[in-house]
Amino acid sequence: MAVLLIIGFGAEAFAHGVAEDDQAFIEGVSGMQLLPFIYLGAKHMVTGYDHLLFLVGVIFFLYRMREIAAYVTLFAIGHSVTLLYGVLSNTHANAYIVDAIIGLSVVYKAFDNLGGFQRILGCQPNTKAAVLIFGFFHGFGLATKLQAFTLAEDGLIANILAFNVGVEIGQILALSAILIAMGFWRKMPSFHRHVLVANSALMAAGFVLIGYQLAGYFTPTLN
């Protein structure tokens, strides 16, 4: 289901791109526009299925709010640091490669949820460190989208900070919906029977993301 959902979004969705109207606003704005950038940040996170797939994997087996808060905070710190640093320092990276690593983060978490590291590799990576590190790449993925636009210097810092605040708001909203849905699902007798299927679908979705981004990297004419 996850793979079919992603394919259904088409090429623009694979790059979790910015809508044309939003792009026109971002490139045409001058001065501080805090509320619009908060809205754009929240919208980007809520519609950024690659970020949401990773969060689903992260919280899949987390039941205590303290644990959920700890992991989500690490993810938020990671993507906030690289989003702000990437845009404000004008540090560039290839968007296809960054997005492929974001797809890898989905594969990693699904593989981890299935116990693959312990059963196949005989080791268990530090999950909190992994969430933080992948958070850095998710944030840089956001930065590459903004770097593709011509951003006015006037009000840039305030607007990017507002965008980041919006991203955090969007993450809270999306995470709340995910937790509600997961809460209902976990109460159903079928939950534990479908763990393998759900995480296999999550892993497949991650591989689809990786494949599309690598195809875009080696054949830029796709986009």
Short mmCIF file of C-alpha atoms in Angstrom, two decimals:
data_model
loop_
_atom_site.label_atom_id
_atom_site.label_comp_id
_atom_site.label_asym_id
_atom_site.label_seq_id
_atom_site.Cartn_x
_atom_site.Cartn_y
_atom_site.Cartn_z
CA MET A 1 0.00 0.00 0.00
CA ALA A 2 2.78 2.43 0.90
CA VAL A 3 4.51 1.80 -2.43
CA LEU A 4 1.30 2.29 -4.41
CA LEU A 5 0.57 5.49 -2.52
CA ILE A 6 3.97 6.92 -3.36
CA ILE A 7 3.76 5.95 -7.02
CA GLY A 8 0.37 7.59 -7.21
CA PHE A 9 1.81 10.96 -6.28
CA GLY A 10 3.93 11.08 -9.41
CA ALA A 11 7.33 12.59 -10.09
CA GLU A 12 6.82 15.81 -8.16
CA ALA A 13 5.98 13.88 -5.02
CA PHE A 14 9.15 11.80 -5.21
CA ALA A 15 11.15 14.96 -4.64
CA HIS A 16 8.63 16.22 -2.05
CA GLY A 17 8.76 19.38 -4.11
CA VAL A 18 7.13 22.74 -3.55
CA ALA A 19 3.88 23.65 -5.30
CA GLU A 20 4.15 26.25 -8.05
CA ASP A 21 2.09 28.82 -6.14
CA ASP A 22 4.26 28.38 -3.05
CA GLN A 23 7.40 28.62 -5.17
CA ALA A 24 6.19 31.87 -6.73
CA PHE A 25 5.50 33.30 -3.29
CA ILE A 26 8.88 32.27 -1.88
CA GLU A 27 10.78 33.78 -4.81
CA GLY A 28 8.71 36.96 -4.90
CA VAL A 29 8.60 37.78 -1.20
CA SER A 30 10.73 40.49 0.37
CA GLY A 31 11.08 41.33 4.03
CA MET A 32 9.82 39.38 7.02
CA GLN A 33 6.80 37.20 6.25
CA LEU A 34 6.64 35.07 9.38
CA LEU A 35 3.12 33.63 9.25
CA PRO A 36 3.27 32.63 5.56
CA PHE A 37 6.62 30.88 6.11
CA ILE A 38 5.29 29.10 9.19
CA TYR A 39 2.39 27.89 7.07
CA LEU A 40 4.72 26.76 4.27
CA GLY A 41 6.95 24.88 6.72
CA ALA A 42 3.98 23.10 8.29
CA LYS A 43 2.52 22.27 4.87
CA HIS A 44 5.84 20.88 3.66
CA MET A 45 6.16 18.55 6.65
CA VAL A 46 2.54 17.36 6.59
CA THR A 47 2.78 16.54 2.88
CA GLY A 48 6.36 15.26 3.07
CA TYR A 49 5.57 11.55 2.97
CA ASP A 50 9.27 10.56 3.13
CA HIS A 51 9.60 12.28 6.51
CA LEU A 52 6.31 10.76 7.67
CA LEU A 53 7.28 7.24 6.59
CA PHE A 54 10.45 7.55 8.64
CA LEU A 55 8.49 8.77 11.67
CA VAL A 56 6.06 5.86 11.33
CA GLY A 57 9.01 3.51 11.43
CA VAL A 58 10.54 5.30 14.42
CA ILE A 59 7.42 5.13 16.59
CA PHE A 60 6.18 1.75 15.37
CA PHE A 61 7.17 -0.07 18.55
CA LEU A 62 7.23 2.91 20.92
CA TYR A 63 4.38 2.93 23.43
CA ARG A 64 5.46 5.36 26.14
CA MET A 65 5.09 9.06 25.46
CA ARG A 66 8.46 9.72 27.11
CA GLU A 67 10.20 7.46 24.61
CA ILE A 68 8.28 8.91 21.67
CA ALA A 69 9.14 12.44 22.79
CA ALA A 70 12.83 11.54 23.13
CA TYR A 71 13.12 10.11 19.61
CA VAL A 72 11.03 12.82 17.97
CA THR A 73 13.09 15.49 19.73
CA LEU A 74 16.31 13.99 18.39
CA PHE A 75 14.82 13.94 14.90
CA ALA A 76 13.66 17.55 15.27
CA ILE A 77 17.09 18.69 16.48
CA GLY A 78 18.76 16.93 13.57
CA HIS A 79 16.62 18.35 10.79
CA SER A 80 16.47 21.81 12.35
CA VAL A 81 20.26 22.10 12.50
CA THR A 82 20.90 21.16 8.89
CA LEU A 83 17.88 23.03 7.51
CA LEU A 84 19.04 26.29 9.08
CA TYR A 85 22.73 25.67 8.43
CA GLY A 86 22.23 24.59 4.82
CA VAL A 87 20.16 27.62 3.82
CA LEU A 88 21.84 30.33 5.90
CA SER A 89 25.40 29.21 5.10
CA ASN A 90 24.51 28.53 1.46
CA THR A 91 26.02 25.05 1.77
CA HIS A 92 24.93 22.93 -1.19
CA ALA A 93 24.64 19.20 -1.79
CA ASN A 94 23.12 17.18 -4.60
CA ALA A 95 19.38 16.95 -3.86
CA TYR A 96 19.06 13.51 -5.46
CA ILE A 97 21.77 12.01 -3.25
CA VAL A 98 20.35 13.59 -0.09
CA ASP A 99 16.86 12.36 -0.93
CA ALA A 100 18.21 8.88 -1.67
CA ILE A 101 19.73 8.83 1.83
CA ILE A 102 16.35 9.93 3.20
CA GLY A 103 14.84 6.92 1.43
CA LEU A 104 17.59 4.80 3.00
CA SER A 105 16.48 6.05 6.43
CA VAL A 106 13.05 4.52 5.80
CA VAL A 107 14.64 1.22 4.76
CA TYR A 108 16.91 1.28 7.81
CA LYS A 109 14.06 1.77 10.30
CA ALA A 110 11.84 -0.89 8.74
CA PHE A 111 14.79 -3.33 8.73
CA ASP A 112 15.46 -2.44 12.37
CA ASN A 113 11.80 -2.99 13.30
CA LEU A 114 11.95 -6.44 11.77
CA GLY A 115 14.97 -7.31 13.92
CA GLY A 116 17.17 -7.61 10.85
CA PHE A 117 20.30 -6.20 12.43
CA GLN A 118 20.29 -8.72 15.28
CA ARG A 119 19.15 -11.75 13.28
CA ILE A 120 21.20 -11.21 10.13
CA LEU A 121 24.12 -9.01 11.14
CA GLY A 122 24.39 -10.00 14.80
CA CYS A 123 24.52 -6.41 16.03
CA GLN A 124 22.19 -3.60 17.03
CA PRO A 125 23.00 0.00 16.06
CA ASN A 126 22.26 2.76 18.53
CA THR A 127 18.73 3.68 17.45
CA LYS A 128 18.76 7.14 19.02
CA ALA A 129 22.03 8.03 17.32
CA ALA A 130 20.66 6.74 14.01
CA VAL A 131 17.51 8.86 14.33
CA LEU A 132 19.62 11.96 15.02
CA ILE A 133 21.98 11.27 12.11
CA PHE A 134 19.17 10.62 9.67
CA GLY A 135 17.49 13.75 11.02
CA PHE A 136 20.49 15.70 9.73
CA PHE A 137 19.87 14.35 6.23
CA HIS A 138 16.12 15.01 6.40
CA GLY A 139 16.86 18.62 7.32
CA PHE A 140 19.37 18.99 4.52
CA GLY A 141 16.76 17.60 2.17
CA LEU A 142 14.49 20.47 3.18
CA ALA A 143 17.38 22.89 2.70
CA THR A 144 18.05 21.69 -0.85
CA LYS A 145 14.44 22.49 -1.79
CA LEU A 146 14.74 26.07 -0.52
CA GLN A 147 18.18 26.52 -2.08
CA ALA A 148 16.64 25.82 -5.48
CA PHE A 149 14.80 29.15 -5.24
CA THR A 150 16.00 32.71 -5.43
CA LEU A 151 15.60 33.88 -1.84
CA ALA A 152 15.64 37.57 -0.98
CA GLU A 153 18.29 38.55 1.55
CA ASP A 154 15.89 40.98 3.23
CA GLY A 155 14.26 39.07 6.08
CA LEU A 156 15.91 35.79 5.08
CA ILE A 157 17.00 34.73 8.57
CA ALA A 158 13.63 35.48 10.16
CA ASN A 159 11.75 33.78 7.34
CA ILE A 160 13.87 30.62 7.46
CA LEU A 161 13.47 30.46 11.24
CA ALA A 162 9.71 30.82 10.76
CA PHE A 163 9.78 28.07 8.14
CA ASN A 164 11.57 25.81 10.61
CA VAL A 165 8.98 26.60 13.30
CA GLY A 166 6.32 25.65 10.77
CA VAL A 167 8.10 22.36 10.08
CA GLU A 168 8.00 21.55 13.80
CA ILE A 169 4.31 22.45 13.99
CA GLY A 170 3.60 20.27 10.97
CA GLN A 171 5.56 17.44 12.53
CA ILE A 172 3.51 17.65 15.73
CA LEU A 173 0.25 17.67 13.76
CA ALA A 174 1.27 14.76 11.56
CA LEU A 175 2.68 12.80 14.48
CA SER A 176 -0.53 13.29 16.46
CA ALA A 177 -2.58 11.83 13.61
CA ILE A 178 -0.12 8.93 13.25
CA LEU A 179 -0.22 8.18 16.97
CA ILE A 180 -4.03 8.18 17.01
CA ALA A 181 -4.15 5.79 14.05
CA MET A 182 -1.43 3.58 15.54
CA GLY A 183 -3.25 3.56 18.89
CA PHE A 184 -6.39 2.15 17.30
CA TRP A 185 -4.42 -0.35 15.22
CA ARG A 186 -2.42 -1.62 18.20
CA LYS A 187 -5.66 -2.50 20.01
CA MET A 188 -6.71 -4.78 17.17
CA PRO A 189 -5.79 -8.49 17.39
CA SER A 190 -4.35 -8.27 13.87
CA PHE A 191 -1.61 -5.80 14.81
CA HIS A 192 1.11 -8.30 15.72
CA ARG A 193 0.17 -10.54 12.77
CA HIS A 194 0.69 -7.65 10.37
CA VAL A 195 4.01 -6.36 11.75
CA LEU A 196 5.98 -8.23 9.08
CA VAL A 197 3.74 -7.05 6.24
CA ALA A 198 3.63 -3.43 7.44
CA ASN A 199 7.37 -3.07 7.84
CA SER A 200 8.06 -4.94 4.61
CA ALA A 201 5.82 -2.42 2.83
CA LEU A 202 7.65 0.39 4.61
CA MET A 203 10.99 -1.01 3.47
CA ALA A 204 9.73 -1.42 -0.09
CA ALA A 205 8.58 2.20 -0.09
CA GLY A 206 12.06 3.26 1.03
CA PHE A 207 13.67 1.28 -1.79
CA VAL A 208 11.29 2.90 -4.30
CA LEU A 209 12.36 6.33 -3.03
CA ILE A 210 16.04 5.39 -3.30
CA GLY A 211 15.60 3.99 -6.79
CA TYR A 212 13.78 7.03 -8.11
CA GLN A 213 16.30 9.49 -6.68
CA LEU A 214 19.28 7.52 -8.03
CA ALA A 215 17.58 7.35 -11.42
CA GLY A 216 17.19 11.12 -11.30
CA TYR A 217 20.84 11.52 -10.36
CA PHE A 218 22.16 9.43 -13.24
CA THR A 219 19.56 10.62 -15.77
CA PRO A 220 18.76 14.27 -14.90
CA THR A 221 16.42 14.58 -17.88
CA LEU A 222 13.82 12.62 -15.88
CA ASN A 223 12.94 15.89 -14.16
#
